[in-house]
CSV table of C-alpha atoms in Angstrom, one decimal:
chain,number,residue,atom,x,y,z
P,233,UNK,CA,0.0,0.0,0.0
P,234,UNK,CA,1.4,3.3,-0.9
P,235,UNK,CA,2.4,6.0,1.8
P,236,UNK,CA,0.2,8.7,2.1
P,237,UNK,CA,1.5,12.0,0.6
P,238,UNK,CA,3.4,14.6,2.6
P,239,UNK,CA,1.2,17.3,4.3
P,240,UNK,CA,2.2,20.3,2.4
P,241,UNK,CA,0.6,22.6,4.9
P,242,UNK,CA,2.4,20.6,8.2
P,243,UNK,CA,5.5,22.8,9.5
P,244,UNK,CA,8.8,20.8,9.6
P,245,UNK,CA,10.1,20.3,12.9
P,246,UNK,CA,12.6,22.6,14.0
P,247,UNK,CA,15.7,20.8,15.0
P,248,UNK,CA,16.2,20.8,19.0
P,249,UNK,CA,19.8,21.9,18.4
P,250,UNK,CA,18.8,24.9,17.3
P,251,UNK,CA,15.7,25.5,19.8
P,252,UNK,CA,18.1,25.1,22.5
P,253,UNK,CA,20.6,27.1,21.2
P,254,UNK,CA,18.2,29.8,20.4
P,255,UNK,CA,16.2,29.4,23.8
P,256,UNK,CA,19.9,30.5,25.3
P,257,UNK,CA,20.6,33.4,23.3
P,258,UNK,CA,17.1,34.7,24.3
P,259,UNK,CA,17.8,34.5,27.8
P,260,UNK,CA,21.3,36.3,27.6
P,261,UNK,CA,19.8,38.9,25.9
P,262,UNK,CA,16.7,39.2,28.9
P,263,UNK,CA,19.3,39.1,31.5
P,264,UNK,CA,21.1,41.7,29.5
P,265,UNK,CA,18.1,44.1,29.5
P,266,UNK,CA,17.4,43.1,33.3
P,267,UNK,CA,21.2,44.7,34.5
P,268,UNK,CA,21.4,46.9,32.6
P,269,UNK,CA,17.4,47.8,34.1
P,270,UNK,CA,18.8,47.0,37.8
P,271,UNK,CA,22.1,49.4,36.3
P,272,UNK,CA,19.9,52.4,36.0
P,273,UNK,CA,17.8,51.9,39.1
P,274,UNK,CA,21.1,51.7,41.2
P,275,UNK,CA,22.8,54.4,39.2
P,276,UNK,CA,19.7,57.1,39.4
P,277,UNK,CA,17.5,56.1,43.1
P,278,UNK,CA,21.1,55.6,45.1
P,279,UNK,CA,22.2,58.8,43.9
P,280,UNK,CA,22.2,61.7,46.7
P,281,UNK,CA,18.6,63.3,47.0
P,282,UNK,CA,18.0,66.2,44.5
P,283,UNK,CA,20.8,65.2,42.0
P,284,UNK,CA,18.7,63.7,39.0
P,285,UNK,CA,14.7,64.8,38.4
P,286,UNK,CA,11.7,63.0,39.8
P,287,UNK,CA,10.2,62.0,36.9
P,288,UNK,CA,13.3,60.2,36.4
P,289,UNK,CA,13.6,58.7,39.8
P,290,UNK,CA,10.3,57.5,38.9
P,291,UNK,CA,10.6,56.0,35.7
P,292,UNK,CA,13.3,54.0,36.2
P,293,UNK,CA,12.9,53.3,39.7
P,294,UNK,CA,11.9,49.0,39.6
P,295,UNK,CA,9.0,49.6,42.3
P,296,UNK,CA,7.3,52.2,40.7
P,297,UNK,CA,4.2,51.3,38.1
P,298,UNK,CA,3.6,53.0,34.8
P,299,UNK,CA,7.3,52.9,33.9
P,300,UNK,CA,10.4,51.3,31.7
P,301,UNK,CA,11.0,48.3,34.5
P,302,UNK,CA,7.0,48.2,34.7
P,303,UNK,CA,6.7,47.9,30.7
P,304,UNK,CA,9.5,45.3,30.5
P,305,UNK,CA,7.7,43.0,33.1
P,306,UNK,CA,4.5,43.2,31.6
P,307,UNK,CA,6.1,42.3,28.2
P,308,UNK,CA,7.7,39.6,29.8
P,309,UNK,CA,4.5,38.1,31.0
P,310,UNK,CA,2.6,38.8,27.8
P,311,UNK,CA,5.3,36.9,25.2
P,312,UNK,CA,4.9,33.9,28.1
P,313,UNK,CA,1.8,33.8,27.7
P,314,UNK,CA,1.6,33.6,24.1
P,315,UNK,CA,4.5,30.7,24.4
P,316,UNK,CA,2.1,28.6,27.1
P,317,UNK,CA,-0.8,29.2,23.9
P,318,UNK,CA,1.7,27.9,21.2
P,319,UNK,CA,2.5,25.0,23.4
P,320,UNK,CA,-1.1,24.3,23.8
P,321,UNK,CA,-2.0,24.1,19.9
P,322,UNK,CA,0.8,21.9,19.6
P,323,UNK,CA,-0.1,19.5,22.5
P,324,UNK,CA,-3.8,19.5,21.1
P,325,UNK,CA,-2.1,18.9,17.3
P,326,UNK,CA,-0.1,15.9,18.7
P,327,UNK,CA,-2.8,14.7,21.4
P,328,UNK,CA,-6.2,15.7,21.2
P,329,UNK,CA,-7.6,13.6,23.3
P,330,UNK,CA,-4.7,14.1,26.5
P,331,UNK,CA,-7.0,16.6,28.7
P,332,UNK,CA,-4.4,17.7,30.3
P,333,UNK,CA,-3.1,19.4,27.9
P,334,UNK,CA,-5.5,22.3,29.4
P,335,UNK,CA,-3.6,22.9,31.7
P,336,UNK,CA,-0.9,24.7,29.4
P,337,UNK,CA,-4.4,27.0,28.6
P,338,UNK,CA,-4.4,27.8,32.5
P,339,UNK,CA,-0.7,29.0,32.6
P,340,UNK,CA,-1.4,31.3,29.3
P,341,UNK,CA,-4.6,32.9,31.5
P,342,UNK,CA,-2.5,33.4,34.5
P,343,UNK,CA,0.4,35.0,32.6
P,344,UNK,CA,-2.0,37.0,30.1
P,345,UNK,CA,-3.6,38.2,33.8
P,346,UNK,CA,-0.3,38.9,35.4
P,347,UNK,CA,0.8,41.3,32.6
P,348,UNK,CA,-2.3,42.8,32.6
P,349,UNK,CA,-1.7,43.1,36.5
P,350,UNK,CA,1.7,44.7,35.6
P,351,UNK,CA,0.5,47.3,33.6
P,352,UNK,CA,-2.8,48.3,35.4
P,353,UNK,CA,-1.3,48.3,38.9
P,354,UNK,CA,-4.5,46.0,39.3
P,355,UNK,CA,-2.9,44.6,42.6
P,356,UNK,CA,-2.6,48.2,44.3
P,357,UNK,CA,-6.8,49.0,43.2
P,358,UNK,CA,-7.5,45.5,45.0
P,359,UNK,CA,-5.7,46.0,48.3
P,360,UNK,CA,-7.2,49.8,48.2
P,361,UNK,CA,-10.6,48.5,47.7
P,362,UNK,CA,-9.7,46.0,50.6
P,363,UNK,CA,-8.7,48.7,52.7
P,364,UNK,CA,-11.4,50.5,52.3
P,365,UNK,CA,-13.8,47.6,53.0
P,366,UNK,CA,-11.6,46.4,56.4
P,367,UNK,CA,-12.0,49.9,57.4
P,368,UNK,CA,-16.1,50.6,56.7
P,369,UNK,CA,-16.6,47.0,58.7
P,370,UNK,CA,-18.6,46.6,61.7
P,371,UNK,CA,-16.1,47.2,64.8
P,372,UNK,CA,-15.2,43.9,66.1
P,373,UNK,CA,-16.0,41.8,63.3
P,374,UNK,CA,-13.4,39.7,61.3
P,375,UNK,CA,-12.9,41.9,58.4
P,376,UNK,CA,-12.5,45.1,60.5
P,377,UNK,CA,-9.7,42.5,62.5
P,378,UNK,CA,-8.0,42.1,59.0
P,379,UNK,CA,-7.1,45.4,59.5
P,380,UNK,CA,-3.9,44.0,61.7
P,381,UNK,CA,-2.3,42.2,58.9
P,382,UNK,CA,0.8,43.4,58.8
P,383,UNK,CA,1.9,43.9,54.8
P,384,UNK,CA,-0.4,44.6,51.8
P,385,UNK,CA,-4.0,43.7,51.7
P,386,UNK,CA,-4.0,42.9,48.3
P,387,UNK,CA,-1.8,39.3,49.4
P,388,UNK,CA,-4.9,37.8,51.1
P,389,UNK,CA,-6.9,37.5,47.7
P,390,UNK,CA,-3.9,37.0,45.3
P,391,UNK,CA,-1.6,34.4,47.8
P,392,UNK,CA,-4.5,31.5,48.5
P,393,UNK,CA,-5.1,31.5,45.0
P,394,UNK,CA,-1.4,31.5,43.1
P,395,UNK,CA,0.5,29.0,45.6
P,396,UNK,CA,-1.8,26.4,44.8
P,397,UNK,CA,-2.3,27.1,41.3
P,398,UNK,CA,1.8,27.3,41.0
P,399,UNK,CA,1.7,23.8,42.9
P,400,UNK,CA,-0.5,22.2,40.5
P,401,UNK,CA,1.3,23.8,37.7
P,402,UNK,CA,4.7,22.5,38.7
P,403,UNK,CA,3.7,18.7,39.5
P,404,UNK,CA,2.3,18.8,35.9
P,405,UNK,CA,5.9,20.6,34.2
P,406,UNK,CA,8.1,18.5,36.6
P,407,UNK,CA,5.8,14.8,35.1
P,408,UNK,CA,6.1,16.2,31.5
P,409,UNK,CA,9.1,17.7,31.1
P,410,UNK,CA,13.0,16.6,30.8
P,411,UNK,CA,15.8,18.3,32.3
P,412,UNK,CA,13.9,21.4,31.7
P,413,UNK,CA,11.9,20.8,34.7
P,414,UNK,CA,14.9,22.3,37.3
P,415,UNK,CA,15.5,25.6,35.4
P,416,UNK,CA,11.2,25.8,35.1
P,417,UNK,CA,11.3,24.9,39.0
P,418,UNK,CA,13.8,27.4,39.5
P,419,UNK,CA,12.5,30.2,37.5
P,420,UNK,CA,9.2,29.5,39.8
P,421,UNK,CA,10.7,29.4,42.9
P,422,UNK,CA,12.6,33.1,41.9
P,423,UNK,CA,9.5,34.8,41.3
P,424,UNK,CA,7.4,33.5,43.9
P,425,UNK,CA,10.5,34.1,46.3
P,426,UNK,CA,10.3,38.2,45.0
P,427,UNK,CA,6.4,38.1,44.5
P,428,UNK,CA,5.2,36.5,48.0
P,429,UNK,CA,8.7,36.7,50.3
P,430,UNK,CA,10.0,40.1,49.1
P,431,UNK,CA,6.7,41.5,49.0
P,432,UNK,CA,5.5,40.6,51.9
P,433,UNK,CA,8.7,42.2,53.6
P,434,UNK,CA,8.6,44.7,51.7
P,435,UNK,CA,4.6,45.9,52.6
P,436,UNK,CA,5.7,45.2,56.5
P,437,UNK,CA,9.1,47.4,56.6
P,438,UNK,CA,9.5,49.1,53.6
P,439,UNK,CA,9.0,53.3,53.7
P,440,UNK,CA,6.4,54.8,51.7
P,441,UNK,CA,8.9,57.0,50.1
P,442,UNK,CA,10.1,53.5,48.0
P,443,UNK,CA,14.0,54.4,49.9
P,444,UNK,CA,16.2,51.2,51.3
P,445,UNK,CA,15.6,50.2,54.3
P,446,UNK,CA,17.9,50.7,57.1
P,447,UNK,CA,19.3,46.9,58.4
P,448,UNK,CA,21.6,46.5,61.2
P,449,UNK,CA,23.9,43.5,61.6
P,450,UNK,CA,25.9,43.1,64.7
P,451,UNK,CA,26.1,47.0,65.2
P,452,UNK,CA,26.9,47.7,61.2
P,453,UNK,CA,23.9,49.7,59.7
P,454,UNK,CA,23.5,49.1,56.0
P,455,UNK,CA,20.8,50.1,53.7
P,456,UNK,CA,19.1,47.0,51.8
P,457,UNK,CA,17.2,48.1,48.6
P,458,UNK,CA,14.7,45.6,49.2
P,459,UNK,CA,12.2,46.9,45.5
P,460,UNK,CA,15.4,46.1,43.4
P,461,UNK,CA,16.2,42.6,45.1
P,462,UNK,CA,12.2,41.9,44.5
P,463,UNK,CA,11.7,43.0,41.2
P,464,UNK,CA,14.9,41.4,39.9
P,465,UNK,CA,14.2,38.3,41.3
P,466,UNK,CA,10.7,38.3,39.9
P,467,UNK,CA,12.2,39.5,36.8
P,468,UNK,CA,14.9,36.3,36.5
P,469,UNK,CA,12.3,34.2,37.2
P,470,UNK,CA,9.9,34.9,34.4
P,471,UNK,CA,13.3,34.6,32.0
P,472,UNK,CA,14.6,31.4,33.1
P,473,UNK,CA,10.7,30.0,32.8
């Protein structure tokens, strides 16, 4: 019986030489972009009050929103989410019927969300309409208690709901994938390390004027730029993933 004919309109396989070796040269030229990011923010915030303008404290300053560091995260975020999509038409192309395959459409929806998150500040409106709420609650009831909680409101919606979801995630990626799985786990492990840890520190001690904080160690005072430790790392993360 004759073979079938070649499907003109099926895309060759890329060799996995040249993925790799591409997938590398794309995350040199991230981290590039992310020094020479943390670069600027070290060069223009640490600089002596009054020596450089405000508007450009602010827009390169990695904790700010609505600037450069701001628009290369939610970029970040967006092109991962658009890689998660590809892998899911391919997975679907090579295994219709494997349902989990959807589970590749739940880490485009929760990238696609955190770049919108990026760029809208979306976190900041939910822990002020928190605030608000814990306030306008009945004195001695539980939501006027959640007042207490020491760092920013907005981590009691988004924390229950992206540890578990980054658990499930991971057991999925670490069953499917190769050696991959450890720089995936890693990049994971970076962001929520600067997106739970960091900021969690970071809404308990930080000052409101976005300066380091002052840390002593055995009598040395230092100053500890905890916004450029928590965006990098959340920056790295999203790279090596």
């Amino acid at each position: 019986m004759p073979a079938p004919p070649p499907d003109k309109h099926r895309l060759a396989p890329l060799p996995k030489a040249l993925l790799q070796r591409s997938g590398v040269r794309l995350f040199a030229i991230l981290v590039t972009v992310e020094a020479v990011l943390t670069a600027l923010h070290v060069w223009i915030t640490w600089a002596p009050s009054g020596t450089f303008p405000r508007k450009l404290w602010r827009f390169v300053h990695m904790d700010r929103e609505g600037n450069l560091p701001t628009w290369f995260s939610s970029t970040q975020f967006l092109v991962l989410a658009l890689v998660f999509a590809a892998i899911f038409l391919v997975e679907r192309r090579e295994a219709p019927k494997r349902r989990s395959n959807q589970i590749w459409l739940l880490c485009a929806a929760g990238a696609l969300f955190l770049s919108l998150d990026e760029a809208a500040a979306l976190h900041e409106l939910v822990g002020s309409i928190l605030g608000a709420v814990f306030q306008n609650a009945e004195s001695g009831s539980w939501l006027h208690g959640l007042q207490r909680f020491p760092s920013y409101y907005w981590m009691l919606v988004y924390v229950p709901i992206a540890l578990p979801a980054a658990a499930v995630v991971l057991t999925y990626l670490w069953r499917r994938l190769g050696k991959e799985r450890y720089v995936v786990a890693g990049g994971t492990l970076c962001f929520l390390a600067g997106a739970v840890g960091l900021d969690y520190l970071e809404g308990r001690f930080a000052t409101p004027k976005h300066t380091p904080i002052p840390l002593s160690i055995s009598g040395d005072t230092f100053l500890f730029d905890i916004f450029l430790v928590e965006e990098y790392l959340e920056m790295i993360g999203v790279s090596l993933i």
